[in-house]
Coordinates of C-alpha atoms in Angstrom, one line a residue:
E7 CA -3.6 -15.9 23.5
A8 CA -1.4 -16.0 20.3
L9 CA -3.8 -17.5 18.4
R10 CA -6.5 -14.4 19.3
R11 CA -4.1 -11.9 18.3
R12 CA -3.9 -13.6 14.6
I13 CA -5.9 -11.7 12.1
R14 CA -8.4 -14.2 11.8
D15 CA -10.6 -13.4 8.5
L16 CA -7.5 -13.7 6.0
E17 CA -8.0 -16.5 3.6
L18 CA -5.0 -18.8 3.7
N19 CA -4.5 -21.0 0.8
P20 CA -5.5 -24.8 1.8
K21 CA -1.9 -25.9 0.0
A22 CA -0.2 -23.6 2.4
I23 CA 2.3 -25.2 4.8
G24 CA 1.4 -21.7 6.6
K25 CA -2.3 -22.9 7.3
L26 CA -0.7 -25.7 9.6
I27 CA 1.5 -23.5 11.7
L28 CA 0.9 -22.6 14.9
P29 CA 2.3 -19.7 17.1
G30 CA 6.2 -20.3 17.7
D31 CA 6.6 -21.9 14.1
Y32 CA 5.5 -25.1 15.3
V33 CA 3.2 -27.9 13.6
L34 CA 1.8 -30.7 15.1
K35 CA 3.0 -34.4 13.7
K36 CA 1.8 -37.6 14.8
D37 CA 3.9 -40.2 16.4
E38 CA 3.7 -43.4 14.2
K39 CA 4.7 -45.7 17.4
T40 CA 2.3 -44.0 19.7
G41 CA -0.5 -42.1 17.6
K42 CA 0.0 -39.0 20.0
E43 CA 0.4 -35.4 18.2
R44 CA 3.6 -33.3 19.5
K45 CA 4.7 -30.1 18.5
I46 CA 7.8 -29.7 16.6
M47 CA 9.6 -26.7 14.7
T48 CA 8.4 -26.2 11.2
D49 CA 12.0 -26.5 9.5
R50 CA 12.4 -30.1 11.0
A51 CA 8.9 -31.3 10.0
H52 CA 8.8 -30.0 6.8
G53 CA 12.7 -29.4 5.8
Y54 CA 14.7 -26.6 5.6
F55 CA 13.6 -25.7 2.2
W56 CA 10.0 -25.8 2.8
M57 CA 9.3 -22.1 2.1
M58 CA 10.4 -23.0 -1.7
K59 CA 8.3 -25.9 -2.2
D60 CA 5.4 -24.2 -0.6
L61 CA 6.2 -21.2 -3.2
N62 CA 5.7 -23.9 -5.9
E63 CA 2.3 -25.5 -4.5
T64 CA 0.9 -22.2 -3.9
D65 CA 2.0 -20.3 -6.9
S66 CA 3.8 -17.8 -4.7
K67 CA 0.2 -17.1 -2.8
P68 CA -0.1 -18.6 0.7
I69 CA -2.8 -15.9 1.9
L70 CA -5.3 -15.7 -0.9
T71 CA -6.7 -12.2 -2.4
S72 CA -9.7 -11.5 -0.3
K73 CA -13.2 -11.8 -2.5
K74 CA -14.4 -8.6 -0.3
P75 CA -13.7 -6.0 2.5
I76 CA -13.2 -7.6 6.0
P77 CA -16.5 -5.9 7.8
E78 CA -15.7 -2.8 10.2
E79 CA -17.1 -4.8 13.1
L80 CA -14.7 -7.6 12.6
A81 CA -11.3 -5.6 11.3
Q82 CA -8.6 -6.0 13.8
E83 CA -5.6 -3.9 14.2
F84 CA -2.2 -4.0 12.4
P85 CA 0.5 -5.5 14.7
A86 CA 3.2 -3.3 16.0
L87 CA 6.4 -3.1 14.7
E88 CA 9.1 -0.2 16.1
S89 CA 12.0 1.2 15.1
L90 CA 11.6 1.2 11.7
V91 CA 13.7 3.5 9.1
S92 CA 12.3 5.5 6.5
L93 CA 14.8 6.2 3.4
S94 CA 14.4 10.0 4.5
G95 CA 16.1 8.8 7.7
D96 CA 13.3 9.0 9.9
T97 CA 12.7 6.3 12.4
V98 CA 9.1 5.4 12.8
N99 CA 7.0 3.0 14.4
I100 CA 3.9 0.9 13.4
P101 CA 0.8 1.0 13.0
D102 CA 1.0 4.8 14.5
F103 CA 2.6 5.7 11.1
F104 CA -0.2 4.7 9.4
T105 CA -2.6 7.0 11.1
R106 CA -0.2 9.8 11.8
N107 CA -2.4 12.4 9.3
N108 CA -5.7 10.9 10.3
R109 CA -6.4 13.4 13.2
A110 CA -10.1 13.3 13.1
K111 CA -9.7 9.3 14.1
D112 CA -12.2 8.7 11.1
S113 CA -12.2 5.0 9.8
E114 CA -13.1 6.4 6.7
A115 CA -11.2 9.4 6.1
Q116 CA -8.2 7.2 4.1
C117 CA -6.6 4.2 3.4
T118 CA -3.5 2.7 3.7
L119 CA -1.8 0.1 1.1
V120 CA 0.9 -1.4 3.1
A121 CA 3.2 -4.1 1.1
I122 CA 5.9 -6.1 2.9
S123 CA 8.9 -8.7 1.7
F124 CA 11.7 -10.2 3.1
K125 CA 13.5 -11.4 -0.1
A126 CA 14.2 -10.4 -3.2
H127 CA 11.5 -12.4 -4.7
G128 CA 8.9 -11.3 -3.0
F129 CA 9.9 -7.4 -3.6
K130 CA 9.7 -8.2 -7.2
L131 CA 6.2 -9.0 -7.1
L132 CA 5.0 -5.9 -5.1
P133 CA 4.8 -3.6 -8.0
S134 CA 2.0 -5.6 -9.4
W135 CA -0.1 -4.4 -6.6
I136 CA 1.5 -1.0 -6.0
E137 CA 1.6 0.7 -9.4
P138 CA -2.2 -0.2 -10.2
F139 CA -3.2 1.3 -6.8
K140 CA -1.0 4.4 -7.5
E141 CA -2.4 5.1 -10.9
A142 CA -6.0 4.6 -9.6
L143 CA -6.1 6.4 -6.2
C144 CA -2.7 8.4 -5.5
Q145 CA -2.1 10.4 -8.5
D146 CA -5.1 13.3 -8.4
D147 CA -5.2 15.0 -5.0
N148 CA -8.5 17.1 -6.2
S149 CA -10.0 13.4 -6.3
G150 CA -8.9 12.3 -3.1
G151 CA -5.6 11.2 -4.1
R152 CA -4.2 11.9 -0.6
R153 CA -6.7 10.0 1.1
A154 CA -4.8 6.8 -0.3
E155 CA -1.4 6.2 0.3
V156 CA 1.6 3.2 -0.3
V157 CA 3.7 2.4 2.2
Q158 CA 6.0 -0.4 1.7
I159 CA 8.2 -2.3 4.4
S160 CA 11.2 -4.4 3.7
I161 CA 12.1 -6.5 6.6
T162 CA 15.8 -7.6 6.5
E163 CA 16.5 -10.9 8.8
G164 CA 19.8 -12.0 10.2
W165 CA 22.7 -10.4 12.1
F166 CA 25.0 -10.0 8.9
L167 CA 22.8 -8.1 7.0
K168 CA 21.8 -5.6 10.0
M169 CA 25.8 -4.7 10.0
M170 CA 25.4 -4.1 6.7
S171 CA 22.3 -1.9 7.2
S172 CA 23.9 1.0 5.5
I173 CA 24.9 -0.2 2.2
V174 CA 21.1 -2.0 2.1
M175 CA 19.8 1.7 2.9
N176 CA 22.0 3.2 0.1
G177 CA 20.5 0.5 -2.3
F178 CA 17.0 1.1 -1.7
K179 CA 17.6 4.9 -2.2
K180 CA 19.2 4.4 -5.4
N181 CA 16.2 2.2 -6.8
T182 CA 13.4 4.0 -5.3
P183 CA 11.9 7.4 -6.4
P184 CA 12.9 10.5 -3.8
D185 CA 9.0 10.9 -3.7
D186 CA 8.6 7.5 -2.1
H187 CA 11.2 7.8 0.4
D188 CA 9.1 8.9 3.3
T189 CA 7.0 6.0 2.9
T190 CA 9.6 3.2 2.2
L191 CA 10.4 1.7 5.6
L192 CA 13.7 -0.6 6.4
S193 CA 13.3 -3.1 9.3
F194 CA 16.8 -4.2 10.4
G195 CA 17.3 -7.4 13.1
A196 CA 14.4 -6.8 14.9
S197 CA 12.5 -9.7 16.5
I198 CA 9.3 -10.3 14.3
E199 CA 8.5 -13.5 15.0
K200 CA 4.9 -12.2 16.5
F201 CA 4.6 -9.7 13.8
V202 CA 5.2 -12.3 11.3
D203 CA 2.5 -14.6 12.9
V204 CA -0.4 -12.4 13.4
L205 CA -0.2 -11.6 9.8
R206 CA 0.2 -15.5 8.7
M207 CA 3.5 -14.2 7.0
H208 CA 4.9 -17.6 7.5
N209 CA 6.9 -17.8 4.2
T210 CA 8.8 -14.9 4.1
M211 CA 10.0 -15.8 0.5
T212 CA 6.9 -14.2 -1.4
G213 CA 5.6 -10.5 -0.9
Y214 CA 2.5 -9.4 1.1
V215 CA -0.2 -6.9 1.0
Y216 CA -2.7 -5.5 3.5
L217 CA -5.2 -2.5 3.2
L218 CA -5.7 -0.6 6.1
D219 CA -8.7 1.8 6.8
G220 CA -8.4 5.3 8.5
L221 CA -8.0 3.4 12.0
G222 CA -5.3 1.4 11.4
R223 CA -7.0 -2.1 10.9
V224 CA -6.4 -5.0 8.2
R225 CA -9.8 -4.7 5.7
F226 CA -8.5 -6.8 2.8
A227 CA -4.9 -9.1 2.3
G228 CA -3.6 -10.9 -0.5
S229 CA 0.2 -12.0 -1.4
G230 CA 2.4 -13.0 -4.6
G231 CA 1.7 -11.2 -8.1
A232 CA -1.4 -9.5 -8.5
S233 CA -3.5 -10.6 -11.5
L234 CA -5.4 -7.6 -13.2
E235 CA -8.9 -9.0 -11.3
E236 CA -6.6 -9.2 -8.1
A237 CA -5.7 -5.5 -8.5
E238 CA -8.8 -4.5 -9.3
S239 CA -10.5 -5.9 -6.2
L240 CA -7.9 -4.1 -4.7
I241 CA -9.0 -0.8 -5.6
A242 CA -12.4 -1.4 -5.6
A243 CA -11.9 -2.5 -1.6
A244 CA -10.2 0.7 -1.3
K245 CA -13.1 2.8 -2.7
D246 CA -15.3 0.8 -0.4
I247 CA -14.0 1.3 3.1
T248 CA -12.7 5.5 1.9
P249 CA -16.0 6.3 0.1
L250 CA -14.7 10.0 -1.0
L251 CA -12.3 8.0 -3.4
K252 CA -15.1 6.5 -5.5
N253 CA -14.3 9.9 -7.7
S254 CA -11.0 8.2 -8.4
A255 CA -10.3 6.7 -12.1
T256 CA -11.9 3.1 -12.6
P257 CA -9.6 0.3 -12.6
S258 CA -10.6 -1.1 -16.2
K259 CA -9.2 2.1 -17.7
L260 CA -6.2 1.3 -15.6
S261 CA -5.5 -2.2 -16.3
R262 CA -5.4 -2.2 -20.1
G263 CA -1.8 -3.5 -21.2
R264 CA -1.0 -4.4 -18.0
K265 CA 0.7 -8.1 -17.4
V266 CA -0.1 -10.6 -14.9
M267 CA 2.3 -11.0 -12.6
S268 CA 3.3 -14.5 -11.1

């Protein structure tokens, strides 16, 4: 059942340890004496610092950038996570939050770029996806800008940081433009094991992006920092699944002079 819930059409990096991880954060390891396989915890099998090694092996990209949008008939809904808090102070649940403005329940009416990080390294990589997406699709309302939205989610793990939630919140507010407060969401101390597994975000040291259609289904994904080509692929995918965005600015004009993030 847990395997069926996973987003199936994500392309995992063949070098990523996450490719081997089973639901529950287990991997299979063969007993040298008996030859039988048994499930053991990932940390025990690959060492406590496996995520750092994984970043180096995959260039911070455990999920490879989608080559094209996931077909609508194969697309799966983004998993649920409750009680996130926006920088505006509202408590929201996802994926309902992503489709709150789509009253017609039309899959082509809008798209949402969901950018997720857990740690500082991942957070620093996300602008390489977010900035070109906003520049191309979210600026001019007259060309359909309101049909594309960016929602950034920061997940804080551990009881200590949960106790410091007000300090963390204030820090984000100071460093986030007021226009983005409604769509910047924080999660403190929630049970995220199933959420992480469904999206294959096993390595929480990096950042992840997911492009959703108007029904909140995952149609495109990537991780780490975006190259110019990857940012352009994301924008092209958004226009493909949201046809009314096709009159927006072309990616080639936007990417001039932009540096590749890694």
